Coordinates of C-alpha atoms and ligand atoms in Angstrom, one line a residue:
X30 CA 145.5 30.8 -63.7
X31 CA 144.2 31.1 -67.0
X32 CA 146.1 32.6 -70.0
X33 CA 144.0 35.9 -70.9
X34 CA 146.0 37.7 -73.2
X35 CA 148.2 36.5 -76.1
X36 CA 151.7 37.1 -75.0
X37 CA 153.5 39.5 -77.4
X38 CA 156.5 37.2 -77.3
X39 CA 154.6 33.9 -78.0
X40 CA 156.1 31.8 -81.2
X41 CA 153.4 31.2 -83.9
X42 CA 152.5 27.6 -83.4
X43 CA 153.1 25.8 -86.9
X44 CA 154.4 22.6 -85.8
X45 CA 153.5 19.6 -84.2
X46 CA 156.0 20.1 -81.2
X47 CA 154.7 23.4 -80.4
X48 CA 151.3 22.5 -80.4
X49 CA 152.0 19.9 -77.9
X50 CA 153.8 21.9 -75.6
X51 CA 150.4 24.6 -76.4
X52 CA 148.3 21.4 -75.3
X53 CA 150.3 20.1 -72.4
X54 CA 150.1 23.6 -70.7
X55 CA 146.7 24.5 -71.4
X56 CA 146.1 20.5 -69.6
X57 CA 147.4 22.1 -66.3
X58 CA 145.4 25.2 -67.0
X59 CA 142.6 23.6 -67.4
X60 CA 142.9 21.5 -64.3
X61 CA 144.1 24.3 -62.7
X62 CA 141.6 26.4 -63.0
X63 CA 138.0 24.1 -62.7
X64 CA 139.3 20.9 -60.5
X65 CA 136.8 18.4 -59.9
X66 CA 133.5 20.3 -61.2
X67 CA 132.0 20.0 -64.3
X68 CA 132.2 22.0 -67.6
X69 CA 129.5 22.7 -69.9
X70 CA 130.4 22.8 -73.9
X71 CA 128.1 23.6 -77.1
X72 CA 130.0 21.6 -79.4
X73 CA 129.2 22.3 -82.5
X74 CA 131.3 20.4 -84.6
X75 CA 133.2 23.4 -85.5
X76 CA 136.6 23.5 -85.4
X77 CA 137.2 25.9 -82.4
X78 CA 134.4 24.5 -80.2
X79 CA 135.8 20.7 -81.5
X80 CA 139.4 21.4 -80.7
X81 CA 138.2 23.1 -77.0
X82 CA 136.3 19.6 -76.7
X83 CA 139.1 17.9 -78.0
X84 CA 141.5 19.4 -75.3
X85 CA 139.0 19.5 -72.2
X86 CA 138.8 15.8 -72.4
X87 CA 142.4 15.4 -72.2
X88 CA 142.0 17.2 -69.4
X89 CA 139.2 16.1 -67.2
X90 CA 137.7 13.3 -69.1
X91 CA 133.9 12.5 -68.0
X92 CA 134.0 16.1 -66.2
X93 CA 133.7 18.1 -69.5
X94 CA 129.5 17.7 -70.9
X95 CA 129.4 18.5 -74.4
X96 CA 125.7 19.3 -75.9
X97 CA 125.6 18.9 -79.6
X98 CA 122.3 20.9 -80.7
X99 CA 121.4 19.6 -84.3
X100 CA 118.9 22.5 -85.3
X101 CA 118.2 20.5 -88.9
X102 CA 120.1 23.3 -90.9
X103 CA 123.5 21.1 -90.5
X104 CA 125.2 19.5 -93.6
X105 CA 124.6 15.9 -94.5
X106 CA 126.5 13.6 -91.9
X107 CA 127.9 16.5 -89.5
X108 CA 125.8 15.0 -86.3
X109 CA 126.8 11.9 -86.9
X110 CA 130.5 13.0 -87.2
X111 CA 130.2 14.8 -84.0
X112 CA 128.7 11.7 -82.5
X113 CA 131.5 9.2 -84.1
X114 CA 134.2 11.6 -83.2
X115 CA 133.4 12.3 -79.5
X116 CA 131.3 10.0 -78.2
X117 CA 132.3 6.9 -80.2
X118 CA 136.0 7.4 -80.7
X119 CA 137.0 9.7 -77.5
X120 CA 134.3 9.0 -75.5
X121 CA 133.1 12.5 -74.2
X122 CA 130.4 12.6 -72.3
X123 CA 128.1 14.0 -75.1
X124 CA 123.8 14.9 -75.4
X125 CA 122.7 15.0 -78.3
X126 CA 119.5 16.9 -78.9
X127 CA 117.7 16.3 -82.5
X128 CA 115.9 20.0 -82.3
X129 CA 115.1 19.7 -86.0
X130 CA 111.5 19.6 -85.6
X131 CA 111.2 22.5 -83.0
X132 CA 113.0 25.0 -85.3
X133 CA 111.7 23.9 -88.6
X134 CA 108.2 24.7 -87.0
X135 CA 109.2 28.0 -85.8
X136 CA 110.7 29.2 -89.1
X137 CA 108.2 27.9 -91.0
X138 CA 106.7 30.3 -93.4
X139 CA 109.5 33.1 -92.1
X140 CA 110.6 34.6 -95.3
X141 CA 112.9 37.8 -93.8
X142 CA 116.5 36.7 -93.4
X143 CA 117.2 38.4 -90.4
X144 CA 114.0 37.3 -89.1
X145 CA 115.0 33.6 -90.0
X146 CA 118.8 34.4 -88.3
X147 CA 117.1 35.8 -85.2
X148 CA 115.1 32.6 -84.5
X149 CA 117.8 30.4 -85.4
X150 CA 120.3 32.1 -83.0
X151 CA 117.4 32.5 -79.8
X152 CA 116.0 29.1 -80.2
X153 CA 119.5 27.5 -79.9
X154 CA 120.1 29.9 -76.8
X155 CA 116.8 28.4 -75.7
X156 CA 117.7 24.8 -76.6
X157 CA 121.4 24.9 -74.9
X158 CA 119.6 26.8 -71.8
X159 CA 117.4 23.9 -71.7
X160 CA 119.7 21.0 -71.6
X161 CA 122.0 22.9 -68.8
X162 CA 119.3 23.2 -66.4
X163 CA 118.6 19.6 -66.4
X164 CA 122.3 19.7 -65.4
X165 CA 123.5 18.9 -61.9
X166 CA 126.7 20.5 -60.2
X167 CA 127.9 22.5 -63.5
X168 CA 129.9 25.7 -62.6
X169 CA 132.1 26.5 -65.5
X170 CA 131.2 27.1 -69.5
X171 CA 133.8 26.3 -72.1
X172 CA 133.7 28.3 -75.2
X173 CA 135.8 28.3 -78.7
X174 CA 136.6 31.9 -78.0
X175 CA 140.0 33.0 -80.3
X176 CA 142.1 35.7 -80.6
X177 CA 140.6 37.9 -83.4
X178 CA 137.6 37.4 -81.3
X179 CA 139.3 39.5 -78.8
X180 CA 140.8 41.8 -80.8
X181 CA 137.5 42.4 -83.2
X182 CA 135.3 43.1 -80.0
X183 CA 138.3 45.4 -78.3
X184 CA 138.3 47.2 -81.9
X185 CA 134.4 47.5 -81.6
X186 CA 134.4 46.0 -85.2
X187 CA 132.1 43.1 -83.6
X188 CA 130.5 42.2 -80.3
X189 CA 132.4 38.5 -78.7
X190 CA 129.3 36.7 -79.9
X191 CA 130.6 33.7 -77.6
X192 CA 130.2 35.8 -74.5
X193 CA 126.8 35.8 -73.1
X194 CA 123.5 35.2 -74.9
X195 CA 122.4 33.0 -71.8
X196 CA 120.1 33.8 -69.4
X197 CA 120.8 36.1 -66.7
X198 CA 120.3 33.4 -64.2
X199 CA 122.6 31.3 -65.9
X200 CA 126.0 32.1 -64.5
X201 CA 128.9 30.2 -65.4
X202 CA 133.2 30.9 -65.0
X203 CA 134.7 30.6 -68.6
X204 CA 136.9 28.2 -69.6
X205 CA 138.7 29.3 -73.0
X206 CA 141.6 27.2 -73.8
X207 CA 141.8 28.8 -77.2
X208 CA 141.5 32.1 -76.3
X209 CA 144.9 33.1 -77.8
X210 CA 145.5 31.0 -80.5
X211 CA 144.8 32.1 -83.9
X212 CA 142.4 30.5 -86.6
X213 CA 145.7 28.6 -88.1
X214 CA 147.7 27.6 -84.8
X215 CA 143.5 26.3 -83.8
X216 CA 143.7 23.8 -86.5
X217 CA 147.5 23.0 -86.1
X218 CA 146.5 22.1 -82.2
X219 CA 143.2 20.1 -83.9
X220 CA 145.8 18.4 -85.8
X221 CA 147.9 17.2 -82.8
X222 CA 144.8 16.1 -80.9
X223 CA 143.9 13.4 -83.4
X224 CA 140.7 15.4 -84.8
X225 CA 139.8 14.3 -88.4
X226 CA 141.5 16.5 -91.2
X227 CA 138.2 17.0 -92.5
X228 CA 136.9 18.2 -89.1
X229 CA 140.4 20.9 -88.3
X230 CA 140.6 22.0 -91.8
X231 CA 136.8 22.7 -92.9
X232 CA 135.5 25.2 -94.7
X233 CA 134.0 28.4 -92.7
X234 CA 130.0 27.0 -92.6
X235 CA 128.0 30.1 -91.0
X236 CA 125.9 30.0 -87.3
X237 CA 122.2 29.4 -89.5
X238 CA 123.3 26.7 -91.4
X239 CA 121.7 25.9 -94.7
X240 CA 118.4 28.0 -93.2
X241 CA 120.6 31.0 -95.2
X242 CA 120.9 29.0 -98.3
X243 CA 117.5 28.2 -98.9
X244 CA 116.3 31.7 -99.7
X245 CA 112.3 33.3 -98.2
X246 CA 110.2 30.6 -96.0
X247 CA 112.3 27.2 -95.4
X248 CA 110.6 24.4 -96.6
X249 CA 111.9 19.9 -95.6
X250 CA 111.6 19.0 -99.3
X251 CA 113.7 22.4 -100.1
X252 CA 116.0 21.8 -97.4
X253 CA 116.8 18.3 -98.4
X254 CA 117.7 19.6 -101.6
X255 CA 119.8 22.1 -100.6
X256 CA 121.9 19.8 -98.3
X257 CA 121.8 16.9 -101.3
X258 CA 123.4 19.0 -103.1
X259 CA 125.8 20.4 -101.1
X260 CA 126.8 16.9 -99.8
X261 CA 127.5 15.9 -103.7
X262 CA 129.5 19.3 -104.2
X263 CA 131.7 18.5 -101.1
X264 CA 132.3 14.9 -102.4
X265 CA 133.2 16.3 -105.9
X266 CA 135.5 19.1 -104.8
X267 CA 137.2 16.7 -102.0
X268 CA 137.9 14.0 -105.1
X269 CA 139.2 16.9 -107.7
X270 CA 141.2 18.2 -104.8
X271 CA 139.9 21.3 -104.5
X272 CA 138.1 20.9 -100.9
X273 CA 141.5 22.6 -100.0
X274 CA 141.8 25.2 -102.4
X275 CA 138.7 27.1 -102.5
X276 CA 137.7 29.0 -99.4
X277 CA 133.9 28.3 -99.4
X278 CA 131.8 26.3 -101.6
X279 CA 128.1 25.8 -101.4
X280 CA 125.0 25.6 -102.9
X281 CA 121.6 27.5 -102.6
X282 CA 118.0 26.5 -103.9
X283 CA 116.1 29.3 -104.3
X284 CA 111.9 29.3 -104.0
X285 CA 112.0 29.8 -108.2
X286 CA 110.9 26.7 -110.7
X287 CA 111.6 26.2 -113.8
X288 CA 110.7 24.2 -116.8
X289 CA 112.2 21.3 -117.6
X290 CA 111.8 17.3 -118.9
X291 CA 113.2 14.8 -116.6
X292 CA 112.0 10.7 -117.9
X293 CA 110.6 12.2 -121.3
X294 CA 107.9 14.2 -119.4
X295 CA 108.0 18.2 -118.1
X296 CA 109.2 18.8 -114.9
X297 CA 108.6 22.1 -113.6
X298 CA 111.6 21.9 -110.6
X299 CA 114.0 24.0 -108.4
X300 CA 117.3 25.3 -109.9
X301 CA 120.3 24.6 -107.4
X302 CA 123.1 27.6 -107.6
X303 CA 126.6 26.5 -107.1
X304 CA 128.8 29.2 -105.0
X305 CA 132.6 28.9 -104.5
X306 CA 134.8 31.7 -103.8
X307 CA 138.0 32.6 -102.3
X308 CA 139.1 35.3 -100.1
X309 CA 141.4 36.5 -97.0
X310 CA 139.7 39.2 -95.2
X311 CA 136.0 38.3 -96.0
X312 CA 135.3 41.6 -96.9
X313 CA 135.5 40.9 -100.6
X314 CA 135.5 37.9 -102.4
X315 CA 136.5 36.7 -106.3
X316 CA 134.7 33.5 -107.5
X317 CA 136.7 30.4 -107.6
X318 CA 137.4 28.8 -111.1
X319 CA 136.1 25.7 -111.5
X320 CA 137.3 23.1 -114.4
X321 CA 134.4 23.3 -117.2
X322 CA 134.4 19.6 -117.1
X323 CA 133.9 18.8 -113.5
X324 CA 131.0 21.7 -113.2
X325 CA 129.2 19.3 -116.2
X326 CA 129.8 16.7 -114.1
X327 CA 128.4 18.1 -111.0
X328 CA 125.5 19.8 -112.8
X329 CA 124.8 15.9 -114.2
X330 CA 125.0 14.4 -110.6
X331 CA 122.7 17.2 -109.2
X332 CA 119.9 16.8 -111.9
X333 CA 119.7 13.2 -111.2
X334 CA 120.7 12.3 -107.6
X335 CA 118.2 15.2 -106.0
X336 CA 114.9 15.1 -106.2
X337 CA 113.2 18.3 -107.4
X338 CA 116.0 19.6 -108.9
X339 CA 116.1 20.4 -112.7
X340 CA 118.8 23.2 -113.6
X341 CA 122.0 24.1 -112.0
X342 CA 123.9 27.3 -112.2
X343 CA 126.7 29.0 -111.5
X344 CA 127.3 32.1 -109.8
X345 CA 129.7 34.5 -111.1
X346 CA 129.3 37.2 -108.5
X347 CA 132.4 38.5 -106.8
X348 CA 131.9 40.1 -103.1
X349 CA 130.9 43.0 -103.6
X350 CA 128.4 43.2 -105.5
X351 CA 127.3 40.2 -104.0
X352 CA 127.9 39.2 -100.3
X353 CA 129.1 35.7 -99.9
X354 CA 125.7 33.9 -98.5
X355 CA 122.4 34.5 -100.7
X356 CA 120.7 35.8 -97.4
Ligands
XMP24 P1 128.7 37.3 -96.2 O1 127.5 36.6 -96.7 O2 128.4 38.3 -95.1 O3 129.5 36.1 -95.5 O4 129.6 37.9 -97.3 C1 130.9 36.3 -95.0 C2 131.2 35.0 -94.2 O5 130.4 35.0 -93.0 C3 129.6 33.8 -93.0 N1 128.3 34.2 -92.5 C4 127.8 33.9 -91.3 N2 128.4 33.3 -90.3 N3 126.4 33.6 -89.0 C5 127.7 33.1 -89.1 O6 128.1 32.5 -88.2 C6 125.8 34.3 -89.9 O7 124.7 34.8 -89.8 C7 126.5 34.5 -91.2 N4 126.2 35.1 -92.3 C8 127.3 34.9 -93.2 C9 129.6 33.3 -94.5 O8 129.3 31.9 -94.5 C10 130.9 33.7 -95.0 O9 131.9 32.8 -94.5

């Protein structure tokens, strides 16, 4: 049967040894528990649905469906990642559905952030619900469930947002092979599967996507902006070596112009703020220090790799008074 509860006994897993044994168990688990039938996966590309992926494959190969939904709010290259990763390298049996255009009309000129998370989170029910009808034969649902997710919704601090969300009529067993791991021995088991260090050891990048970071009504040319410059960020932290470092780094293009002169003439363009921060619990935050030089040198690249974009900035607000996301 299927490990529910995190043994008070269990050894921390911090090395590759102990993640294997972790994997070769949770292998007979698996194939314990769901056989010959099929398991349904949202893989997101995440590190706790990616490592569940990772380990359901090892374990019943072509039996495990894996439904990557790209609502157009991802960073630059994560579909294709998810597609090299699983499809091409351990080759899952993986749909892809590009949903871009369905949510961008649906949020377009939504300007309440909660409004905006609402549709993001029901249309991807809607999208996932979609695909798994078309589905033959499916009788189990894997999910990237971990342990503080367990303890936060025992502790009423918040509701196991993997659990449910589906239809009623959509009834599927669990399968949670991460269920009592924590966020650390996750990536170490990532590690020992062969998942990309980029993919086991990536920054926290929240449900909505960039749709947060690209504050009131979500426009394509803003959008593209906002995950240009996020891509160029990325590249300059990885290369300074502070991808591992800094807890969460982003950037947000606010609805706001500014004047300018880009090519000797006025260009009344976006600003792009820069975010990076560190913290432990989430519930505060301090602002990350970032070498003056290497800010001048992103602010440079920004200005003149991403169209629209005039200004950069920094922000200097800590958590509180700021939360971490502009929305
Ligand atoms: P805030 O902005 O609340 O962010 O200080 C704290 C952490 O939570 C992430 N975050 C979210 N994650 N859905 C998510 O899955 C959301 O709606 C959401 N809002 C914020 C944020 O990226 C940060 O890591």
């Amino acid at each position: 049967m299927a490990m529910d509860r995190r043994p008070d006994n269990m050894i921390r897993i911090t090395t590759p040894e102990l993640a294997n044994a972790f994997i070769d168990e949770q292998v007979k688990l698996i194939r314990e528990q769901v056989g010959d039938k099929k398991v349904l996966l949202a893989l997101s590309g995440g590190v706790d649905s990616s490592v569940v992926a990772a380990l359901l494959i090892k374990a019943i190969g072509q039996n495990l469906v894996c439904v990557h939904v790209n609502h157009g709010l991802l960073r630059k290259g994560e579909p294709e990642q998810v597609i090299e990763v699983f499809k091409n390298q351990m080759n899952a049996n993986l749909i892809y559905v590009d949903a871009t255009d369905r949510f961008l009309d649906k949020l377009a000129g939504v300007d309440d952030p909660e409004t905006k998370r609402m549709i993001i989170g029901g249309e991807f029910i809607e999208v996932f619900a979609e695909e798994a009808r078309k589905l033959d034969g499916i009788e189990f649902l894997a999910q990237g469930t971990i342990w503080p997710d367990i303890l936060e919704s025992e502790n009423g601090i918040k509701a196991h947002h993997n659990a449910g969300g589906l239809p009623e009529d959509m009834k599927f067993e669990l399968v949670e092979p991460v269920r009592i791991l924590f966020k650390d021995e996750v990536r170490v088991v990532g590690d020992a599967l062969g998942l990309p260090h980029g993919m086991v050891y990536r920054q926290p990048f929240p449900g909505p996507g960039l749709g947060v970071r690209c504050p009131g009504a979500i426009t394509r040319d803003r959008l593209e902006a906002v995950r240009e410059s996020d891509a160029i960020l990325r590249e300059e932290f990885d290369k300074n070596g502070l991808a591992d470092k800094v807890w969460q780094y982003f950037t947000v293009v606010p609805d706001f112009r500014s004047t300018g002169i880009k090519d000797e003439k006025r260009a009344f363009e976006w600003c792009c703020i820069v975010r990076a921060v560190n913290t432990t619990d989430v519930m505060t935050a301090t602002v990350a220090e970032i070498p003056y030089e290497l800010m001048c040198h992103i602010t440079d690249r920004i200005t003149h790799e991403v169209p629209g974009i005039n200004r950069v900035l920094y922000d200097f607000t800590p958590k509180p008074t700021g939360t971490v996301e502009f929305e």
